[in-house]
Short mmCIF file of C-alpha atoms and ligand atoms in Angstrom, two decimals:
data_model
loop_
_atom_site.label_atom_id
_atom_site.label_comp_id
_atom_site.label_asym_id
_atom_site.label_seq_id
_atom_site.Cartn_x
_atom_site.Cartn_y
_atom_site.Cartn_z
CA MET A 1 -7.51 19.85 -14.53
CA PRO A 2 -5.22 18.18 -12.00
CA SER A 3 -2.85 20.48 -10.18
CA SER A 4 0.81 19.89 -10.92
CA THR A 5 2.41 17.08 -8.96
CA ILE A 6 5.90 15.65 -9.03
CA PRO A 7 6.98 12.77 -11.32
CA GLY A 8 6.72 9.23 -9.94
CA LEU A 9 10.46 8.71 -9.46
CA ASP A 10 10.82 11.99 -7.56
CA ALA A 11 7.84 11.03 -5.41
CA LEU A 12 9.52 7.70 -4.67
CA THR A 13 12.69 9.52 -3.60
CA ARG A 14 10.64 11.74 -1.30
CA LEU A 15 9.06 8.68 0.33
CA ARG A 16 12.45 6.98 0.74
CA GLU A 17 13.89 10.12 2.35
CA GLY A 18 10.89 10.41 4.68
CA ASN A 19 11.24 6.78 5.74
CA THR A 20 14.96 7.27 6.37
CA ARG A 21 14.06 10.15 8.72
CA PHE A 22 11.44 7.98 10.46
CA VAL A 23 13.97 5.17 10.99
CA ALA A 24 16.54 7.66 12.32
CA ASN A 25 13.89 9.17 14.62
CA VAL A 26 14.20 12.56 12.96
CA ARG A 27 11.16 14.55 11.85
CA SER A 28 10.71 17.01 9.00
CA MET A 29 9.97 20.48 10.41
CA GLU A 30 7.85 21.17 7.36
CA ALA A 31 5.69 18.08 7.97
CA LEU A 32 5.34 18.93 11.65
CA ALA A 33 4.44 22.55 10.87
CA SER A 34 1.75 21.39 8.42
CA LEU A 35 -0.07 19.71 11.32
CA SER A 36 -0.71 23.02 13.03
CA LYS A 37 -1.94 24.79 9.89
CA ARG A 38 -5.57 24.63 8.92
CA ILE A 39 -6.29 23.51 5.38
CA ASP A 40 -7.82 26.01 2.96
CA PRO A 41 -10.67 24.03 1.37
CA LEU A 42 -10.60 26.27 -1.70
CA VAL A 43 -7.09 25.11 -2.59
CA GLN A 44 -7.13 21.84 -4.51
CA PRO A 45 -5.18 19.08 -2.75
CA SER A 46 -2.03 17.88 -4.50
CA PRO A 47 -0.94 14.63 -2.84
CA PHE A 48 2.39 13.55 -4.35
CA ALA A 49 1.77 9.83 -3.75
CA ILE A 50 -1.14 7.44 -3.35
CA ILE A 51 -0.56 4.74 -0.74
CA LEU A 52 -2.66 1.58 -0.58
CA GLY A 53 -1.69 0.09 2.75
CA CYS A 54 -2.93 -2.31 5.40
CA ALA A 55 -5.30 -1.00 8.08
CA ASP A 56 -2.98 -2.36 10.80
CA SER A 57 -2.69 0.20 13.62
CA ARG A 58 1.11 -0.05 13.47
CA ALA A 59 1.42 0.92 9.81
CA PRO A 60 0.22 4.54 9.32
CA ALA A 61 1.70 5.77 6.04
CA GLU A 62 1.93 9.47 7.00
CA THR A 63 4.02 8.59 10.05
CA ILE A 64 6.38 6.02 8.56
CA PHE A 65 7.06 8.28 5.56
CA ASP A 66 7.26 11.40 7.78
CA GLN A 67 4.79 13.42 5.70
CA GLY A 68 2.44 16.23 6.60
CA LEU A 69 -1.21 17.08 6.02
CA GLY A 70 -2.15 17.00 2.35
CA ASP A 71 0.99 15.13 1.19
CA LEU A 72 -0.41 11.61 0.77
CA PHE A 73 -3.67 10.11 -0.47
CA VAL A 74 -3.96 7.03 1.74
CA ILE A 75 -6.28 4.06 1.31
CA ARG A 76 -6.12 1.51 4.10
CA VAL A 77 -7.78 -1.89 4.15
CA ALA A 78 -6.88 -5.09 6.01
CA GLY A 79 -4.37 -7.05 3.95
CA ASN A 80 -3.94 -4.17 1.43
CA ILE A 81 -6.26 -6.01 -0.92
CA VAL A 82 -7.50 -4.59 -4.21
CA ALA A 83 -11.30 -4.76 -4.53
CA PRO A 84 -13.34 -2.44 -6.81
CA SER A 85 -13.62 0.35 -4.22
CA GLN A 86 -9.83 0.42 -3.78
CA ILE A 87 -9.31 0.62 -7.55
CA GLY A 88 -11.93 3.38 -7.68
CA SER A 89 -10.13 5.30 -4.93
CA VAL A 90 -6.80 5.09 -6.75
CA GLU A 91 -8.46 6.10 -10.04
CA PHE A 92 -10.09 9.06 -8.29
CA ALA A 93 -6.83 10.43 -6.90
CA ALA A 94 -4.71 9.69 -9.98
CA GLU A 95 -7.19 11.33 -12.33
CA ARG A 96 -8.36 14.23 -10.20
CA TYR A 97 -5.07 15.23 -8.59
CA GLY A 98 -2.64 14.01 -11.26
CA THR A 99 -0.68 12.01 -8.67
CA GLN A 100 2.01 10.00 -10.46
CA LEU A 101 3.01 7.40 -7.89
CA VAL A 102 0.97 4.57 -6.37
CA VAL A 103 2.57 2.45 -3.65
CA VAL A 104 0.99 -0.81 -2.49
CA MET A 105 2.43 -1.38 0.96
CA GLY A 106 2.24 -4.61 2.95
CA HIS A 107 4.01 -5.13 6.27
CA SER A 108 5.63 -7.80 8.39
CA HIS A 109 3.47 -9.67 10.93
CA CYS A 110 0.29 -8.87 8.99
CA GLY A 111 -2.76 -10.28 10.79
CA ALA A 112 -4.78 -10.51 7.56
CA ILE A 113 -2.10 -12.66 5.92
CA ALA A 114 -1.83 -14.88 9.02
CA ALA A 115 -5.63 -15.21 9.18
CA THR A 116 -5.72 -16.26 5.53
CA VAL A 117 -3.05 -18.93 6.04
CA GLU A 118 -4.85 -20.16 9.17
CA SER A 119 -8.17 -20.39 7.37
CA MET A 120 -6.53 -22.42 4.60
CA GLN A 121 -4.96 -24.83 7.07
CA GLU A 122 -7.77 -25.34 9.53
CA THR A 123 -10.39 -28.01 9.12
CA SER A 124 -13.10 -26.36 11.23
CA ASP A 125 -16.36 -25.86 9.39
CA GLN A 126 -17.55 -23.11 11.70
CA PRO A 127 -19.34 -20.44 9.67
CA LYS A 128 -17.26 -17.32 9.00
CA SER A 129 -18.35 -13.75 8.43
CA ARG A 130 -18.95 -13.16 4.73
CA ASN A 131 -17.39 -9.75 5.11
CA LEU A 132 -14.20 -11.16 6.56
CA LEU A 133 -14.15 -13.79 3.86
CA SER A 134 -14.31 -11.02 1.26
CA ILE A 135 -10.80 -10.09 2.44
CA THR A 136 -9.19 -13.50 3.03
CA ASP A 137 -10.73 -14.90 -0.18
CA ARG A 138 -8.79 -12.25 -2.14
CA ILE A 139 -5.51 -13.19 -0.46
CA ALA A 140 -5.96 -16.99 -0.53
CA PRO A 141 -5.35 -17.56 -4.29
CA VAL A 142 -2.01 -15.75 -3.96
CA VAL A 143 -0.96 -17.81 -0.96
CA ALA A 144 -2.23 -21.17 -2.27
CA PRO A 145 0.75 -21.93 -4.59
CA LEU A 146 3.18 -21.25 -1.71
CA MET A 147 1.45 -23.88 0.44
CA HIS A 148 2.69 -26.53 -1.97
CA THR A 149 6.34 -25.58 -1.61
CA GLU A 150 8.97 -26.14 1.09
CA LEU A 151 7.75 -22.88 2.65
CA ALA A 152 4.73 -24.74 4.04
CA LYS A 153 7.06 -26.30 6.66
CA ASP A 154 8.47 -22.95 7.80
CA ARG A 155 5.65 -20.73 9.03
CA PRO A 156 7.56 -17.42 9.43
CA ALA A 157 9.08 -17.86 5.95
CA LEU A 158 5.67 -18.75 4.53
CA LEU A 159 4.11 -15.61 6.03
CA ARG A 160 6.94 -13.42 4.72
CA ALA A 161 6.63 -14.87 1.21
CA ALA A 162 2.82 -14.60 1.34
CA THR A 163 3.03 -10.92 2.34
CA ARG A 164 5.28 -10.09 -0.60
CA ALA A 165 3.26 -12.21 -3.03
CA ASN A 166 0.10 -10.43 -1.90
CA VAL A 167 1.66 -7.00 -2.46
CA ALA A 168 2.87 -8.06 -5.91
CA ALA A 169 -0.60 -9.36 -6.79
CA SER A 170 -2.29 -6.16 -5.57
CA ALA A 171 0.18 -3.98 -7.53
CA ASP A 172 -0.36 -6.08 -10.63
CA HIS A 173 -4.12 -5.84 -10.21
CA LEU A 174 -3.86 -2.03 -10.09
CA ARG A 175 -1.59 -1.99 -13.15
CA HIS A 176 -3.87 -4.13 -15.28
CA GLY A 177 -7.30 -4.16 -13.61
CA SER A 178 -8.31 -0.65 -14.64
CA ARG A 179 -8.39 0.83 -18.10
CA LEU A 180 -8.03 4.32 -16.68
CA LEU A 181 -4.93 3.44 -14.64
CA GLU A 182 -3.43 1.52 -17.55
CA GLU A 183 -3.87 4.60 -19.75
CA LEU A 184 -2.34 6.88 -17.12
CA ARG A 185 0.63 4.50 -16.85
CA LEU A 186 1.22 4.37 -20.58
CA LYS A 187 0.54 8.02 -21.42
CA ASN A 188 1.26 10.00 -18.24
CA GLY A 189 4.01 7.93 -16.59
CA LEU A 190 1.95 6.82 -13.57
CA MET A 191 4.05 4.35 -11.54
CA VAL A 192 2.68 1.48 -9.44
CA VAL A 193 5.24 0.16 -6.96
CA GLY A 194 5.11 -2.58 -4.32
CA ALA A 195 6.67 -2.18 -0.87
CA GLU A 196 6.94 -3.89 2.48
CA TYR A 197 7.17 -2.14 5.84
CA ASP A 198 9.19 -3.94 8.51
CA LEU A 199 7.56 -3.35 11.90
CA GLU A 200 10.75 -4.13 13.80
CA THR A 201 13.22 -1.92 11.93
CA GLY A 202 10.81 0.71 10.60
CA VAL A 203 12.34 0.31 7.14
CA VAL A 204 10.16 0.30 4.02
CA ASP A 205 11.62 -1.91 1.31
CA PHE A 206 10.48 -0.94 -2.18
CA PHE A 207 10.91 -4.28 -3.88
CA ASP A 208 9.08 -3.76 -7.11
CA PRO A 209 10.23 -0.50 -8.68
CA ALA A 210 9.05 -1.31 -12.23
CA PRO A 211 6.57 1.22 -13.61
ZN1 ZN B 301 -1.73 -6.09 7.91
#
């Protein structure tokens, strides 16, 4: 049985408060103290939130939400895409630990988003790594409709819109791409929320607070 965790909305508040501390350059003593304690492997972990974020070195969830060891279950992959292993990881934590909040977090100046846009615009037929394509090919269908709008003429605006559209698509995929997660949402109140981390300000904007 999962250990008791806090409801999704309370978890969201805890993340917002942690991010406010990070932005203000203040640190939680509790989170800092947790770093010097060794974990007892016999005690079941009880992460209060699951974060699916980008692998970008500037976007570590534990730091920008000012959380300690054991607080967050973090999955990081370039472009915060949702492939089967990411869904499986979220299912694992939500089912095993009873965690009630999932946050899909993109960020400004994301290299994976820029690489996707570049690959869609360039005409070079140089062969690309299949592994890299497995990431950009998941982002491209989300970005494609934006390329046919006015945004195509304004690169920074296009990249910003693409980042948010990609987060929304990943969150939607988690909400509806897994029977287990869908059941946990409907019966146990699991929340899946999108967010964007701004590298310059440090602020995380939760833009999709629907359950
Ligand atoms: Zn990124």
